[in-house]
């Protein structure tokens, strides 16, 4: 198994030393991990609790390189989680192109500047229509996929995080996003962080995961760990849901080139 979604203290809302994350992965016998901390926000938003600062990016890369030497017994990849901001595609492309990432996770955490997955701004769900939120979210996801900037879509149904579900059917919206993800040759991650959130579900839920499989979209795995103890969290369950959806392979990345490994069924 791989855990491709691991954060570091640089983002301002994670804890622990990077070596502790690696040790935890080794305790769990993970063959491979990848750090994917939050890329500096290209929109110039200055909130030190959301992402690393631009001047920290070099150190982030260097720290992961040092870990590879320090821990030769486990494969360690250099990833990044980049936000999709419409209108900032070129700035994002320029920033990403400066570093030798193994993979880039593209995530939508903002709807017109509203950090909808941030507990500080949860009141936003009271002042907006839930279906409108879902519609805006999946349209952003579709647009994110169409940029071709990313290899993996992060926590694809993050919009369910606080348990708000629209009454209207979102099948078509999700389907359009999945079509774009497929066309872009991207993967989705099975992200176990949702189990630690109010929704109490893996991202994506079983229905969307099944549709990913039907659409020929590959998967990879991520815990979205923001603390060493969260590395590889609930991966047996993640593996089981992948198998139930029909998957028998998962994707790994090196230098932004994808390969596949057999999924061990338990
Ligand atoms: Zn984070
Ligand atoms: Zn994220």
mmCIF file of C-alpha atoms and ligand atoms in Angstrom:
data_model
loop_
_atom_site.group_PDB
_atom_site.id
_atom_site.type_symbol
_atom_site.label_atom_id
_atom_site.label_comp_id
_atom_site.label_asym_id
_atom_site.label_seq_id
_atom_site.Cartn_x
_atom_site.Cartn_y
_atom_site.Cartn_z
ATOM 1 C CA UNK A 1 0.000 0.000 0.000
ATOM 2 C CA UNK A 2 0.952 3.626 -0.427
ATOM 3 C CA UNK A 3 -0.012 6.653 1.582
ATOM 4 C CA UNK A 4 0.360 9.579 -0.800
ATOM 5 C CA UNK A 5 -1.319 12.285 1.238
ATOM 6 C CA UNK A 6 0.820 13.300 4.214
ATOM 7 C CA UNK A 7 1.213 16.858 5.500
ATOM 8 C CA UNK A 8 3.980 18.557 7.493
ATOM 9 C CA UNK A 9 4.045 21.296 10.132
ATOM 10 C CA UNK A 10 4.734 23.855 7.409
ATOM 11 C CA UNK A 11 1.073 24.123 6.500
ATOM 12 C CA UNK A 12 0.331 25.583 9.906
ATOM 13 C CA UNK A 13 -2.295 23.038 10.925
ATOM 14 C CA UNK A 14 -0.292 19.794 11.248
ATOM 15 C CA UNK A 15 1.953 18.508 14.011
ATOM 16 C CA UNK A 16 4.992 16.270 14.492
ATOM 17 C CA UNK A 17 8.365 15.826 12.833
ATOM 18 C CA UNK A 18 8.522 14.384 9.324
ATOM 19 C CA UNK A 19 10.629 11.462 10.626
ATOM 20 C CA UNK A 20 7.789 10.508 12.970
ATOM 21 C CA UNK A 21 5.442 10.215 10.000
ATOM 22 C CA UNK A 22 7.924 7.920 8.250
ATOM 23 C CA UNK A 23 8.403 5.788 11.360
ATOM 24 C CA UNK A 24 4.661 5.370 11.686
ATOM 25 C CA UNK A 25 4.494 4.242 8.049
ATOM 26 C CA UNK A 26 7.238 1.715 8.752
ATOM 27 C CA UNK A 27 5.375 0.403 11.816
ATOM 28 C CA UNK A 28 2.424 -0.217 9.488
ATOM 29 C CA UNK A 29 4.719 -1.859 6.890
ATOM 30 C CA UNK A 30 3.667 0.549 4.157
ATOM 31 C CA UNK A 31 5.893 0.007 1.122
ATOM 32 C CA UNK A 32 5.708 3.604 0.020
ATOM 33 C CA UNK A 33 4.630 7.016 1.237
ATOM 34 C CA UNK A 34 4.522 10.482 -0.208
ATOM 35 C CA UNK A 35 4.396 13.857 1.428
ATOM 36 C CA UNK A 36 1.824 16.165 -0.114
ATOM 37 C CA UNK A 37 1.764 19.302 1.935
ATOM 38 C CA UNK A 38 -0.281 22.328 0.926
ATOM 39 C CA UNK A 39 1.362 24.312 -1.882
ATOM 40 C CA UNK A 40 1.668 28.031 -1.062
ATOM 41 C CA UNK A 41 -1.582 29.751 -2.028
ATOM 42 C CA UNK A 42 -1.082 31.390 -5.402
ATOM 43 C CA UNK A 43 -3.915 33.878 -4.844
ATOM 44 C CA UNK A 44 -1.828 35.829 -2.347
ATOM 45 C CA UNK A 45 -4.099 35.008 0.581
ATOM 46 C CA UNK A 46 -2.064 35.482 3.759
ATOM 47 C CA UNK A 47 -3.269 32.921 6.259
ATOM 48 C CA UNK A 48 -0.357 31.019 7.849
ATOM 49 C CA UNK A 49 -2.725 28.285 9.059
ATOM 50 C CA UNK A 50 -3.715 27.183 5.536
ATOM 51 C CA UNK A 51 -0.526 26.416 3.625
ATOM 52 C CA UNK A 52 3.244 26.750 3.709
ATOM 53 C CA UNK A 53 4.710 30.111 2.712
ATOM 54 C CA UNK A 54 6.476 30.495 -0.623
ATOM 55 C CA UNK A 55 9.852 30.789 1.088
ATOM 56 C CA UNK A 56 9.322 27.404 2.767
ATOM 57 C CA UNK A 57 8.932 25.392 -0.418
ATOM 58 C CA UNK A 58 12.671 24.885 -1.015
ATOM 59 C CA UNK A 59 13.106 23.583 2.544
ATOM 60 C CA UNK A 60 10.132 21.295 2.160
ATOM 61 C CA UNK A 61 11.690 19.653 -0.900
ATOM 62 C CA UNK A 62 15.107 19.461 0.768
ATOM 63 C CA UNK A 63 13.662 17.912 3.913
ATOM 64 C CA UNK A 64 11.981 15.134 1.933
ATOM 65 C CA UNK A 65 15.211 14.504 -0.001
ATOM 66 C CA UNK A 66 17.046 14.132 3.326
ATOM 67 C CA UNK A 67 14.403 11.687 4.567
ATOM 68 C CA UNK A 68 15.013 9.445 1.545
ATOM 69 C CA UNK A 69 18.631 9.062 2.667
ATOM 70 C CA UNK A 70 17.711 8.693 6.310
ATOM 71 C CA UNK A 71 15.095 5.969 5.648
ATOM 72 C CA UNK A 72 16.359 3.762 2.780
ATOM 73 C CA UNK A 73 13.992 0.947 3.782
ATOM 74 C CA UNK A 74 10.858 2.714 2.575
ATOM 75 C CA UNK A 75 10.074 4.459 -0.694
ATOM 76 C CA UNK A 76 9.422 8.142 -0.060
ATOM 77 C CA UNK A 77 7.922 10.377 -2.738
ATOM 78 C CA UNK A 78 7.820 14.132 -3.110
ATOM 79 C CA UNK A 79 4.258 15.208 -3.698
ATOM 80 C CA UNK A 80 2.280 18.367 -3.153
ATOM 81 C CA UNK A 81 -1.376 19.260 -2.653
ATOM 82 C CA UNK A 82 -2.235 22.235 -4.817
ATOM 83 C CA UNK A 83 -5.432 24.241 -4.584
ATOM 84 C CA UNK A 84 -7.371 24.933 -7.716
ATOM 85 C CA UNK A 85 -8.177 28.627 -8.050
ATOM 86 C CA UNK A 86 -9.902 29.593 -11.304
ATOM 87 C CA UNK A 87 -7.964 32.339 -13.059
ATOM 88 C CA UNK A 88 -4.685 31.345 -11.400
ATOM 89 C CA UNK A 89 -3.866 28.389 -13.639
ATOM 90 C CA UNK A 90 -0.712 29.956 -15.044
ATOM 91 C CA UNK A 91 0.606 30.987 -11.622
ATOM 92 C CA UNK A 92 -0.041 27.453 -10.378
ATOM 93 C CA UNK A 93 1.622 25.904 -13.426
ATOM 94 C CA UNK A 94 4.682 28.157 -13.025
ATOM 95 C CA UNK A 95 5.080 27.318 -9.351
ATOM 96 C CA UNK A 96 4.626 23.567 -9.862
ATOM 97 C CA UNK A 97 7.082 23.477 -12.763
ATOM 98 C CA UNK A 98 9.921 24.747 -10.584
ATOM 99 C CA UNK A 99 10.106 21.578 -8.476
ATOM 100 C CA UNK A 100 10.660 17.895 -9.267
ATOM 101 C CA UNK A 101 7.385 16.592 -7.870
ATOM 102 C CA UNK A 102 6.531 12.920 -8.188
ATOM 103 C CA UNK A 103 2.830 13.797 -8.261
ATOM 104 C CA UNK A 104 0.493 16.703 -7.697
ATOM 105 C CA UNK A 105 -2.799 16.320 -5.855
ATOM 106 C CA UNK A 106 -5.321 18.894 -7.057
ATOM 107 C CA UNK A 107 -7.876 19.903 -4.462
ATOM 108 C CA UNK A 108 -10.762 22.312 -4.177
ATOM 109 C CA UNK A 109 -10.949 23.847 -0.694
ATOM 110 C CA UNK A 110 -12.461 27.202 -1.697
ATOM 111 C CA UNK A 111 -15.689 28.252 -3.364
ATOM 112 C CA UNK A 112 -15.354 31.895 -4.406
ATOM 113 C CA UNK A 113 -12.971 32.547 -1.535
ATOM 114 C CA UNK A 114 -15.039 30.651 1.048
ATOM 115 C CA UNK A 115 -13.034 27.916 2.784
ATOM 116 C CA UNK A 116 -15.996 25.539 2.923
ATOM 117 C CA UNK A 117 -14.027 22.737 4.613
ATOM 118 C CA UNK A 118 -12.630 25.034 7.305
ATOM 119 C CA UNK A 119 -14.473 24.719 10.620
ATOM 120 C CA UNK A 120 -13.947 28.441 11.268
ATOM 121 C CA UNK A 121 -16.253 29.233 8.359
ATOM 122 C CA UNK A 122 -18.897 26.548 8.845
ATOM 123 C CA UNK A 123 -21.565 29.258 9.169
ATOM 124 C CA UNK A 124 -21.336 29.587 5.390
ATOM 125 C CA UNK A 125 -23.555 26.504 5.144
ATOM 126 C CA UNK A 126 -26.364 28.456 6.803
ATOM 127 C CA UNK A 127 -26.340 31.353 4.376
ATOM 128 C CA UNK A 128 -26.085 29.353 1.157
ATOM 129 C CA UNK A 129 -28.292 26.772 -0.488
ATOM 130 C CA UNK A 130 -26.729 23.331 -0.040
ATOM 131 C CA UNK A 131 -27.386 22.279 -3.616
ATOM 132 C CA UNK A 132 -25.777 25.507 -4.869
ATOM 133 C CA UNK A 133 -22.706 24.690 -2.765
ATOM 134 C CA UNK A 134 -22.503 21.176 -4.235
ATOM 135 C CA UNK A 135 -23.039 22.525 -7.739
ATOM 136 C CA UNK A 136 -20.290 25.134 -7.352
ATOM 137 C CA UNK A 137 -17.976 22.544 -5.822
ATOM 138 C CA UNK A 138 -18.362 19.912 -8.544
ATOM 139 C CA UNK A 139 -18.093 22.534 -11.275
ATOM 140 C CA UNK A 140 -14.799 23.679 -9.755
ATOM 141 C CA UNK A 141 -13.638 20.080 -9.590
ATOM 142 C CA UNK A 142 -14.511 19.592 -13.253
ATOM 143 C CA UNK A 143 -12.656 22.798 -14.152
ATOM 144 C CA UNK A 144 -9.689 21.707 -12.024
ATOM 145 C CA UNK A 145 -9.476 18.441 -13.957
ATOM 146 C CA UNK A 146 -9.673 20.271 -17.292
ATOM 147 C CA UNK A 147 -6.607 22.384 -16.456
ATOM 148 C CA UNK A 148 -4.369 19.308 -16.771
ATOM 149 C CA UNK A 149 -2.324 20.660 -13.863
ATOM 150 C CA UNK A 150 -2.863 17.754 -11.513
ATOM 151 C CA UNK A 151 -2.287 13.989 -11.362
ATOM 152 C CA UNK A 152 -4.697 13.075 -8.582
ATOM 153 C CA UNK A 153 -7.951 14.659 -7.444
ATOM 154 C CA UNK A 154 -7.875 15.087 -3.668
ATOM 155 C CA UNK A 155 -10.791 14.014 -1.438
ATOM 156 C CA UNK A 156 -13.215 14.122 -4.343
ATOM 157 C CA UNK A 157 -16.420 14.573 -2.309
ATOM 158 C CA UNK A 158 -14.956 16.862 0.363
ATOM 159 C CA UNK A 159 -18.092 19.002 0.169
ATOM 160 C CA UNK A 160 -19.857 16.365 2.318
ATOM 161 C CA UNK A 161 -17.384 16.909 5.192
ATOM 162 C CA UNK A 162 -19.833 18.465 7.666
ATOM 163 C CA UNK A 163 -22.686 16.183 6.711
ATOM 164 C CA UNK A 164 -24.748 18.703 4.720
ATOM 165 C CA UNK A 165 -26.508 16.859 1.917
ATOM 166 C CA UNK A 166 -28.690 18.534 -0.722
ATOM 167 C CA UNK A 167 -32.209 17.273 -1.330
ATOM 168 C CA UNK A 168 -31.708 17.470 -5.079
ATOM 169 C CA UNK A 169 -29.940 14.777 -7.043
ATOM 170 C CA UNK A 170 -26.267 15.490 -7.763
ATOM 171 C CA UNK A 171 -25.664 12.472 -10.016
ATOM 172 C CA UNK A 172 -25.279 14.570 -13.171
ATOM 173 C CA UNK A 173 -22.949 17.081 -11.513
ATOM 174 C CA UNK A 174 -20.717 14.342 -10.179
ATOM 175 C CA UNK A 175 -20.840 12.580 -13.538
ATOM 176 C CA UNK A 176 -19.545 15.642 -15.373
ATOM 177 C CA UNK A 177 -16.662 15.978 -12.918
ATOM 178 C CA UNK A 178 -15.853 12.276 -13.294
ATOM 179 C CA UNK A 179 -15.903 12.639 -17.084
ATOM 180 C CA UNK A 180 -13.381 15.476 -16.891
ATOM 181 C CA UNK A 181 -11.184 13.523 -14.469
ATOM 182 C CA UNK A 182 -11.228 10.564 -16.836
ATOM 183 C CA UNK A 183 -10.495 12.716 -19.896
ATOM 184 C CA UNK A 184 -7.554 14.304 -18.070
ATOM 185 C CA UNK A 185 -6.094 10.862 -17.313
ATOM 186 C CA UNK A 186 -6.177 11.547 -13.599
ATOM 187 C CA UNK A 187 -6.604 9.324 -10.558
ATOM 188 C CA UNK A 188 -8.751 9.810 -7.523
ATOM 189 C CA UNK A 189 -7.451 9.070 -4.065
ATOM 190 C CA UNK A 190 -9.238 6.955 -1.531
ATOM 191 C CA UNK A 191 -8.777 9.392 1.326
ATOM 192 C CA UNK A 192 -9.526 8.098 4.822
ATOM 193 C CA UNK A 193 -9.582 11.527 6.510
ATOM 194 C CA UNK A 194 -13.355 11.720 6.115
ATOM 195 C CA UNK A 195 -13.621 9.023 8.781
ATOM 196 C CA UNK A 196 -12.192 11.535 11.280
ATOM 197 C CA UNK A 197 -14.656 14.262 10.257
ATOM 198 C CA UNK A 198 -18.346 14.833 11.079
ATOM 199 C CA UNK A 199 -19.453 12.960 7.938
ATOM 200 C CA UNK A 200 -17.652 9.820 9.174
ATOM 201 C CA UNK A 201 -17.103 8.448 5.662
ATOM 202 C CA UNK A 202 -14.156 7.783 3.397
ATOM 203 C CA UNK A 203 -13.739 10.183 0.444
ATOM 204 C CA UNK A 204 -15.173 9.176 -1.982
ATOM 205 C CA UNK A 205 -18.300 7.457 -0.673
ATOM 206 C CA UNK A 206 -19.021 4.014 -2.067
ATOM 207 C CA UNK A 207 -21.449 5.278 -4.737
ATOM 208 C CA UNK A 208 -18.940 7.716 -6.254
ATOM 209 C CA UNK A 209 -16.114 5.202 -5.959
ATOM 210 C CA UNK A 210 -18.176 2.684 -7.916
ATOM 211 C CA UNK A 211 -18.767 5.297 -10.604
ATOM 212 C CA UNK A 212 -15.040 6.057 -10.695
ATOM 213 C CA UNK A 213 -14.421 2.398 -11.410
ATOM 214 C CA UNK A 214 -17.107 2.307 -14.103
ATOM 215 C CA UNK A 215 -15.518 5.406 -15.676
ATOM 216 C CA UNK A 216 -12.110 3.732 -15.774
ATOM 217 C CA UNK A 217 -10.576 6.198 -13.313
ATOM 218 C CA UNK A 218 -7.642 4.701 -11.389
ATOM 219 C CA UNK A 219 -7.207 5.072 -7.643
ATOM 220 C CA UNK A 220 -4.438 5.673 -5.198
ATOM 221 C CA UNK A 221 -4.507 6.009 -1.408
ATOM 222 C CA UNK A 222 -4.033 8.789 1.107
ATOM 223 C CA UNK A 223 -4.676 9.299 4.809
ATOM 224 C CA UNK A 224 -4.444 13.108 4.640
ATOM 225 C CA UNK A 225 -2.380 12.748 7.841
ATOM 226 C CA UNK A 226 -1.835 15.991 9.728
ATOM 227 C CA UNK A 227 -0.275 14.095 12.658
ATOM 228 C CA UNK A 228 2.075 11.065 12.663
ATOM 229 C CA UNK A 229 -0.579 8.801 14.227
ATOM 230 C CA UNK A 230 -2.870 9.399 11.241
ATOM 231 C CA UNK A 231 -0.518 7.887 8.643
ATOM 232 C CA UNK A 232 -2.094 4.874 6.960
ATOM 233 C CA UNK A 233 -5.218 5.305 9.021
ATOM 234 C CA UNK A 234 -8.011 2.822 8.218
ATOM 235 C CA UNK A 235 -6.153 1.546 5.167
ATOM 236 C CA UNK A 236 -7.525 -1.975 5.568
ATOM 237 C CA UNK A 237 -10.945 -0.481 5.181
ATOM 238 C CA UNK A 238 -9.784 1.659 2.250
ATOM 239 C CA UNK A 239 -8.429 -1.456 0.590
ATOM 240 C CA UNK A 240 -11.688 -3.298 1.194
ATOM 241 C CA UNK A 241 -13.864 -0.551 -0.300
ATOM 242 C CA UNK A 242 -11.572 -0.383 -3.325
ATOM 243 C CA UNK A 243 -12.025 -4.114 -3.860
ATOM 244 C CA UNK A 244 -15.785 -3.854 -3.407
ATOM 245 C CA UNK A 245 -15.927 -1.155 -6.071
ATOM 246 C CA UNK A 246 -14.132 -3.513 -8.481
ATOM 247 C CA UNK A 247 -10.541 -2.311 -8.281
ATOM 248 C CA UNK A 248 -7.644 -4.759 -8.272
ATOM 249 C CA UNK A 249 -4.872 -2.220 -8.998
ATOM 250 C CA UNK A 250 -3.777 1.109 -7.616
ATOM 251 C CA UNK A 251 -1.536 3.798 -9.041
ATOM 252 C CA UNK A 252 1.891 4.949 -7.920
ATOM 253 C CA UNK A 253 3.858 7.879 -9.288
ATOM 254 C CA UNK A 254 7.490 8.764 -9.959
ATOM 255 C CA UNK A 255 8.397 12.020 -11.673
ATOM 256 C CA UNK A 256 4.711 12.491 -12.534
ATOM 257 C CA UNK A 257 4.660 9.218 -14.482
ATOM 258 C CA UNK A 258 2.082 6.699 -13.355
ATOM 259 C CA UNK A 259 2.508 2.950 -12.808
ATOM 260 C CA UNK A 260 0.202 0.352 -11.330
ATOM 261 C CA UNK A 261 0.533 -2.183 -8.520
ATOM 262 C CA UNK A 262 -1.740 -5.046 -7.585
ATOM 263 C CA UNK A 263 -4.092 -4.347 -4.736
ATOM 264 C CA UNK A 264 -3.596 -6.881 -1.963
ATOM 265 C CA UNK A 265 -7.008 -8.158 -1.011
ATOM 266 C CA UNK A 266 -7.493 -9.031 2.603
HETATM 267 ZN ZN1 LIG B 1 -4.379 20.405 5.590
HETATM 268 ZN ZN1 LIG B 2 -7.037 18.830 1.163
#
